Short mmCIF file of C-alpha atoms in Angstrom, two decimals:
data_model
loop_
_atom_site.label_atom_id
_atom_site.label_comp_id
_atom_site.label_asym_id
_atom_site.label_seq_id
_atom_site.Cartn_x
_atom_site.Cartn_y
_atom_site.Cartn_z
CA MET A 1 0.00 0.00 0.00
CA GLU A 2 2.79 2.44 0.88
CA GLU A 3 4.42 1.93 -2.52
CA LEU A 4 1.10 2.68 -4.26
CA LYS A 5 0.51 5.78 -2.14
CA SER A 6 4.02 7.10 -2.76
CA TYR A 7 3.82 6.54 -6.51
CA SER A 8 0.33 8.05 -6.77
CA GLN A 9 1.20 11.18 -4.81
CA THR A 10 4.34 11.75 -6.85
CA LEU A 11 2.41 11.42 -10.10
CA ILE A 12 -0.35 13.79 -8.98
CA ASN A 13 2.19 16.36 -7.80
CA ARG A 14 4.00 16.23 -11.16
CA MET A 15 0.72 16.61 -13.02
CA ASP A 16 -0.47 19.55 -10.92
CA GLU A 17 2.86 21.31 -11.37
CA GLU A 18 2.57 21.04 -15.15
CA LEU A 19 -1.04 22.22 -15.07
CA LEU A 20 -0.06 25.22 -12.95
CA HIS A 21 2.61 26.27 -15.44
CA ILE A 22 0.08 26.06 -18.26
CA ARG A 23 -2.40 28.12 -16.27
CA LEU A 24 0.21 30.83 -15.68
CA ASP A 25 1.40 30.89 -19.30
CA TYR A 26 -2.05 30.96 -20.91
CA PRO A 27 -4.50 33.36 -19.22
CA LYS A 28 -7.53 32.50 -21.40
CA SER A 29 -9.65 29.70 -19.98
CA ASP A 30 -10.22 27.88 -23.26
CA GLN A 31 -6.47 27.90 -23.94
CA TRP A 32 -5.27 26.49 -20.63
CA ALA A 33 -8.12 24.00 -20.55
CA GLN A 34 -7.36 22.63 -24.02
CA LEU A 35 -3.62 22.32 -23.36
CA SER A 36 -4.23 20.77 -19.94
CA ILE A 37 -6.43 18.03 -21.43
CA GLN A 38 -3.49 16.82 -23.51
CA ILE A 39 -1.27 16.67 -20.41
CA ILE A 40 -3.82 14.80 -18.31
CA GLU A 41 -4.31 12.22 -21.06
CA VAL A 42 -0.65 11.25 -20.64
CA TYR A 43 -1.01 10.85 -16.87
CA LEU A 44 -4.14 8.71 -17.21
CA ASP A 45 -2.28 6.43 -19.59
CA GLU A 46 0.59 6.25 -17.11
CA LEU A 47 -1.78 5.31 -14.30
CA LYS A 48 -3.35 2.55 -16.37
CA ALA A 49 0.04 1.15 -17.34
CA TYR A 50 1.13 1.18 -13.71
CA ILE A 51 -1.74 -0.91 -12.34
CA LEU A 52 -1.40 -3.37 -15.23
CA GLU A 53 2.29 -3.79 -14.46
CA HIS A 54 1.75 -3.77 -10.69
CA PRO A 55 -1.40 -5.81 -9.94
CA PHE A 56 -3.08 -5.01 -6.65
CA LYS A 57 -1.94 -7.30 -3.83
CA LYS A 58 -4.96 -6.60 -1.62
CA ARG A 59 -8.51 -5.42 -2.06
CA SER A 60 -7.68 -2.39 0.09
CA GLU A 61 -5.18 -1.28 -2.57
CA GLU A 62 -7.78 -1.55 -5.30
CA ILE A 63 -10.26 0.48 -3.26
CA TYR A 64 -7.64 3.11 -2.46
CA PHE A 65 -6.68 3.49 -6.13
CA PHE A 66 -10.22 3.82 -7.48
CA LYS A 67 -11.45 5.97 -4.59
CA TYR A 68 -8.53 8.37 -4.00
CA VAL A 69 -6.12 8.21 -6.94
CA LYS A 70 -7.83 7.83 -10.30
CA PRO A 71 -10.73 10.20 -9.40
CA VAL A 72 -8.21 12.97 -8.70
CA VAL A 73 -6.60 12.66 -12.14
CA MET A 74 -9.85 11.95 -13.99
CA GLY A 75 -11.50 14.79 -12.10
CA ARG A 76 -8.94 17.20 -13.53
CA MET A 77 -9.76 15.89 -17.00
CA ILE A 78 -13.52 16.34 -16.58
CA PHE A 79 -12.96 19.82 -15.12
CA MET A 80 -10.83 20.93 -18.05
CA CYS A 81 -13.38 19.60 -20.55
CA GLU A 82 -16.18 21.44 -18.75
CA VAL A 83 -14.20 24.70 -18.67
CA TYR A 84 -13.52 24.42 -22.39
CA ASN A 85 -17.18 23.65 -23.16
CA THR A 86 -18.30 26.56 -21.01
CA GLU A 87 -16.08 28.97 -22.93
CA VAL A 88 -17.23 27.68 -26.32
CA PHE A 89 -20.83 28.69 -25.65
CA ARG A 90 -20.13 31.69 -23.41
CA PRO A 91 -21.37 35.15 -24.48
CA ALA A 92 -19.04 38.14 -24.62
CA HIS A 93 -17.36 38.42 -21.24
CA HIS A 94 -18.46 40.94 -18.61
CA THR A 95 -21.85 41.64 -20.18
CA ALA A 96 -25.32 41.17 -18.73
CA GLU A 97 -25.73 38.08 -20.92
CA ASP A 98 -22.45 36.73 -19.58
CA LYS A 99 -23.62 37.06 -15.97
CA ASP A 100 -26.89 35.28 -16.75
CA TYR A 101 -24.98 32.51 -18.52
CA LEU A 102 -22.61 31.97 -15.59
CA VAL A 103 -25.52 31.85 -13.15
CA SER A 104 -27.29 29.28 -15.35
CA GLU A 105 -24.15 27.11 -15.55
CA THR A 106 -23.76 27.26 -11.78
CA ASP A 107 -27.40 26.26 -11.31
CA GLU A 108 -26.77 23.14 -13.42
CA ILE A 109 -23.93 22.17 -11.09
CA ASP A 110 -26.22 22.58 -8.10
CA ASP A 111 -28.76 20.37 -9.84
CA PHE A 112 -26.06 17.70 -10.31
CA PHE A 113 -25.25 17.74 -6.59
CA ASP A 114 -28.94 17.64 -5.65
CA ARG A 115 -29.57 14.70 -7.95
CA ASN A 116 -26.58 12.81 -6.53
CA GLU A 117 -27.09 13.93 -2.94
CA HIS A 118 -26.56 10.52 -1.35
CA LEU A 119 -23.35 9.79 -3.20
CA TYR A 120 -22.13 13.36 -2.63
CA GLN A 121 -22.68 12.91 1.10
CA TYR A 122 -20.79 9.61 0.93
CA TYR A 123 -17.92 11.48 -0.75
CA LYS A 124 -17.88 14.42 1.68
CA GLU A 125 -18.09 12.24 4.78
CA ASP A 126 -15.42 9.89 3.41
CA ALA A 127 -17.69 6.97 4.23
CA ASP A 128 -16.52 3.42 3.54
CA VAL A 129 -19.49 1.12 4.14
CA LEU A 130 -20.09 0.62 0.39
CA ASP A 131 -16.50 0.80 -0.81
CA THR A 132 -16.49 -2.84 -1.88
CA LYS A 133 -19.42 -2.09 -4.19
CA TYR A 134 -18.21 1.27 -5.51
CA PHE A 135 -14.47 0.81 -5.88
CA VAL A 136 -13.89 -2.85 -6.69
CA ARG A 137 -13.88 -3.95 -10.31
CA ASN A 138 -16.19 -6.59 -11.78
CA VAL A 139 -18.96 -6.34 -9.21
CA GLU A 140 -21.64 -8.81 -10.27
CA ASP A 141 -24.70 -6.61 -9.83
CA ARG A 142 -24.50 -2.81 -9.57
CA PHE A 143 -28.28 -2.44 -9.27
CA THR A 144 -28.81 -4.15 -5.89
CA LYS A 145 -26.13 -2.69 -3.70
CA ARG A 146 -27.67 0.14 -1.71
CA ASP A 147 -30.86 1.73 -0.47
CA MET A 148 -30.17 5.13 -1.98
CA ALA A 149 -31.11 6.92 -5.21
CA ILE A 150 -28.14 7.28 -7.56
CA ASP A 151 -28.11 7.85 -11.30
CA ILE A 152 -26.91 4.84 -13.23
CA ASP A 153 -24.32 6.02 -15.73
CA PRO A 154 -23.65 3.95 -18.89
CA ILE A 155 -19.95 4.05 -18.04
CA TYR A 156 -20.68 1.52 -15.26
CA PHE A 157 -21.22 -1.06 -17.99
CA TYR A 158 -19.10 -0.13 -21.01
CA GLY A 159 -16.00 1.36 -19.38
CA ASP A 160 -12.65 -0.42 -19.49
CA ARG A 161 -13.18 -3.00 -16.75
CA SER A 162 -9.45 -3.26 -16.09
CA PHE A 163 -9.27 0.47 -15.35
CA SER A 164 -12.70 1.39 -14.02
CA THR A 165 -15.30 0.44 -11.45
CA GLY A 166 -17.83 2.90 -12.85
CA PHE A 167 -18.19 4.75 -9.58
CA ASP A 168 -14.63 6.04 -9.73
CA TYR A 169 -15.90 8.16 -12.64
CA VAL A 170 -18.76 9.56 -10.53
CA PHE A 171 -16.35 10.46 -7.75
CA ALA A 172 -14.12 12.10 -10.38
CA LYS A 173 -17.10 14.08 -11.68
CA ILE A 174 -17.97 15.23 -8.16
CA ARG A 175 -14.43 16.56 -7.76
CA ALA A 176 -14.65 18.21 -11.18
CA MET A 177 -17.98 19.88 -10.41
CA GLU A 178 -16.60 21.30 -7.17
CA MET A 179 -13.68 22.83 -9.08
CA LEU A 180 -15.96 24.06 -11.85
CA LYS A 181 -18.27 25.76 -9.37
CA ASP A 182 -15.31 27.62 -7.85
CA HIS A 183 -14.13 28.58 -11.33
CA LEU A 184 -17.54 29.91 -12.37
CA ASP A 185 -17.91 31.81 -9.09
CA ASN A 186 -14.58 33.51 -9.76
CA GLU A 187 -15.59 34.31 -13.33
CA PHE A 188 -18.89 35.75 -12.13
CA GLU A 189 -17.10 37.91 -9.54
CA ALA A 190 -14.74 39.20 -12.23
CA SER A 191 -17.72 39.96 -14.47
CA MET A 192 -19.42 41.88 -11.64
CA ILE A 193 -16.29 43.92 -10.96
CA SER A 194 -15.83 44.77 -14.64
CA GLY A 195 -19.48 45.70 -15.06
CA ASP A 196 -21.33 46.35 -18.30
CA ASP A 197 -19.34 49.46 -19.18
CA VAL A 198 -16.67 47.57 -21.08
CA PRO A 199 -16.36 49.29 -24.48
CA LYS A 200 -18.00 47.21 -27.16
CA PRO A 201 -16.23 47.18 -30.54
CA LYS A 202 -18.12 48.91 -33.34
CA LEU A 203 -18.52 47.66 -36.87
CA THR A 204 -16.93 49.89 -39.50
CA PHE A 205 -19.07 51.24 -42.33
CA THR A 206 -16.80 51.37 -45.39
CA GLY A 207 -19.25 52.85 -47.89
CA ASN A 208 -19.49 56.52 -48.90
CA ASN A 209 -21.99 59.12 -47.69
CA ALA A 210 -24.50 58.25 -50.42
CA ASP A 211 -24.31 54.58 -49.42
CA PHE A 212 -25.10 55.47 -45.81
CA ILE A 213 -28.17 57.43 -46.91
CA GLU A 214 -29.28 54.39 -48.92
CA VAL A 215 -28.89 52.12 -45.88
CA VAL A 216 -31.01 54.45 -43.72
CA GLN A 217 -33.76 54.55 -46.34
CA MET A 218 -33.66 50.78 -46.82
CA VAL A 219 -34.05 50.20 -43.06
CA LYS A 220 -36.88 52.71 -42.99
CA GLN A 221 -38.61 50.89 -45.85
CA ILE A 222 -38.21 47.45 -44.26
CA GLY A 223 -39.66 48.75 -41.02
CA MET A 224 -38.63 48.54 -37.39
CA PRO A 225 -40.42 48.23 -34.05
CA PRO A 226 -41.88 51.61 -33.07
CA ASN A 227 -39.86 54.07 -31.05
CA PRO A 228 -40.51 53.00 -27.43
CA GLU A 229 -40.51 56.63 -26.29
CA THR A 230 -43.10 57.92 -28.75
CA GLY A 231 -44.86 54.77 -29.95
CA GLU A 232 -44.47 56.10 -33.50
CA PRO A 233 -42.37 54.64 -36.35
CA TYR A 234 -38.78 55.84 -36.39
CA THR A 235 -38.11 58.82 -38.63
CA GLU A 236 -35.22 58.80 -41.06
CA GLN A 237 -33.35 61.20 -38.79
CA GLU A 238 -33.83 58.88 -35.78
CA LEU A 239 -32.65 55.87 -37.79
CA PHE A 240 -29.70 57.92 -39.03
CA ASP A 241 -28.72 58.78 -35.44
CA LYS A 242 -29.04 55.17 -34.29
CA LEU A 243 -26.98 53.73 -37.14
CA LYS A 244 -24.38 56.46 -36.90
CA GLY A 245 -24.05 55.83 -33.15
CA GLY A 246 -23.59 52.10 -33.59
CA LEU A 247 -21.09 52.16 -36.46
CA GLU A 248 -17.67 53.60 -37.10
CA THR A 249 -18.16 55.93 -40.06
CA SER A 250 -16.34 58.71 -41.91
CA LEU A 251 -19.39 60.97 -41.76
CA PRO A 252 -18.75 64.62 -40.79
CA ASN A 253 -19.32 65.40 -37.11
CA GLY A 254 -22.60 67.09 -36.22
CA ILE A 255 -24.21 66.59 -39.62
CA ASP A 256 -27.91 65.74 -39.83
CA PHE A 257 -29.62 63.43 -42.28
CA ASP A 258 -31.21 66.11 -44.49
CA THR A 259 -27.91 67.97 -44.86
CA LEU A 260 -26.11 64.76 -45.75
CA LYS A 261 -28.66 64.11 -48.50
CA LEU A 262 -28.06 67.59 -49.93
CA ILE A 263 -24.29 67.23 -50.18
CA SER A 264 -24.21 63.59 -51.31
CA GLY A 265 -24.61 62.14 -54.76
CA ASN A 266 -26.46 59.02 -55.80
CA SER A 267 -25.52 55.61 -54.43
CA ASP A 268 -25.00 52.46 -56.47
CA LEU A 269 -25.39 50.32 -53.32
CA PRO A 270 -28.60 48.56 -54.46
CA GLU A 271 -26.95 47.53 -57.74
CA ARG A 272 -23.86 46.27 -55.90
CA MET A 273 -26.01 44.30 -53.46
CA ILE A 274 -27.92 42.63 -56.31
CA ASP A 275 -24.63 41.78 -58.04
CA ALA A 276 -23.23 40.29 -54.82
CA LEU A 277 -26.39 38.19 -54.34
CA ASP A 278 -26.17 36.93 -57.92
CA LYS A 279 -22.57 35.85 -57.34
CA LEU A 280 -23.54 34.16 -54.09
CA HIS A 281 -26.34 32.23 -55.80
CA ASP A 282 -23.91 31.16 -58.52
CA LYS A 283 -21.51 29.93 -55.85
CA TRP A 284 -24.26 27.95 -54.14
CA ASP A 285 -25.28 26.40 -57.47
CA GLU A 286 -21.67 25.43 -58.11
CA GLU A 287 -21.33 23.81 -54.67
CA ASP A 288 -24.53 21.80 -55.19
CA ARG A 289 -23.24 20.15 -58.36
CA ASP A 290 -21.99 16.59 -58.18
CA ILE A 291 -18.21 16.16 -58.48
CA ASP A 292 -15.92 13.22 -59.21
CA TYR A 293 -13.78 11.89 -56.34
CA GLU A 294 -10.10 11.34 -56.90
CA ASP A 295 -9.10 7.74 -57.56
CA PRO A 296 -6.46 6.97 -54.88
CA ASP A 297 -4.82 4.40 -57.14
CA THR A 298 -4.31 6.63 -60.20
CA ASP A 299 -4.65 10.16 -58.75
CA LYS A 300 -7.11 10.76 -61.56
CA PRO A 301 -10.86 11.40 -61.46
CA ASN A 302 -13.04 8.32 -61.81
CA SER A 303 -14.55 8.02 -65.25
#
């Protein structure tokens, strides 16, 4: 047992040191999460190779490994995957939408703990009465082992039986969810401190003055929801002010819409838009056509 404990602790320390360096070198969550996943994969493979080369001498060693060792490493893996997934779908940081998103993600973690309350209590209390059912491989029947409600995960049945008891994964996920909750709480606090006053980048309008007039008139023609202050449709001047405020333009400062119309010529924007749409339709038609695959033996199209 002492040899297993010494080896396991050394491996976990090495892994955590590497993960810390990645975290310091790459400040963005999706970056350090993605790079960390690759590192943890190596350590999981090393763990599996170790127990295959050093079979457990006692059942207590098997329980120790699947209760205290593998869940730590696998928990890091699940955590990194969850962090990466969170960032993929996350709105722009430090916005109202971002705060709502982080709260929603945290609520899902709370739901996970509520749903697995009995097993979570078993984990927190470091209980051992069911260890021979949870952390020993090849248990005959995982359905009739306890008088508590626990989700049955498919991994109990299709996981690598030489390297999993099924419940080691659940314990790993519990550890991961605890870390993820702390991470999301920190992200939410940072979002609260930054507030909603973070400058939002503006799109740049690259057309000329006549093009801008055409855009205003097109929006007016298409129609918008009424002005919430007056209940009336937006005027061209109001639309001009809104578009000018939301875009980076080369329009003269302080100019109004009527003056801009007086000093501007005609725009060919509608014609250019129709031409662009025609080209896009041609491209779609081209992509829809059937094509010949390359023959790997001759490097020539099949005939």
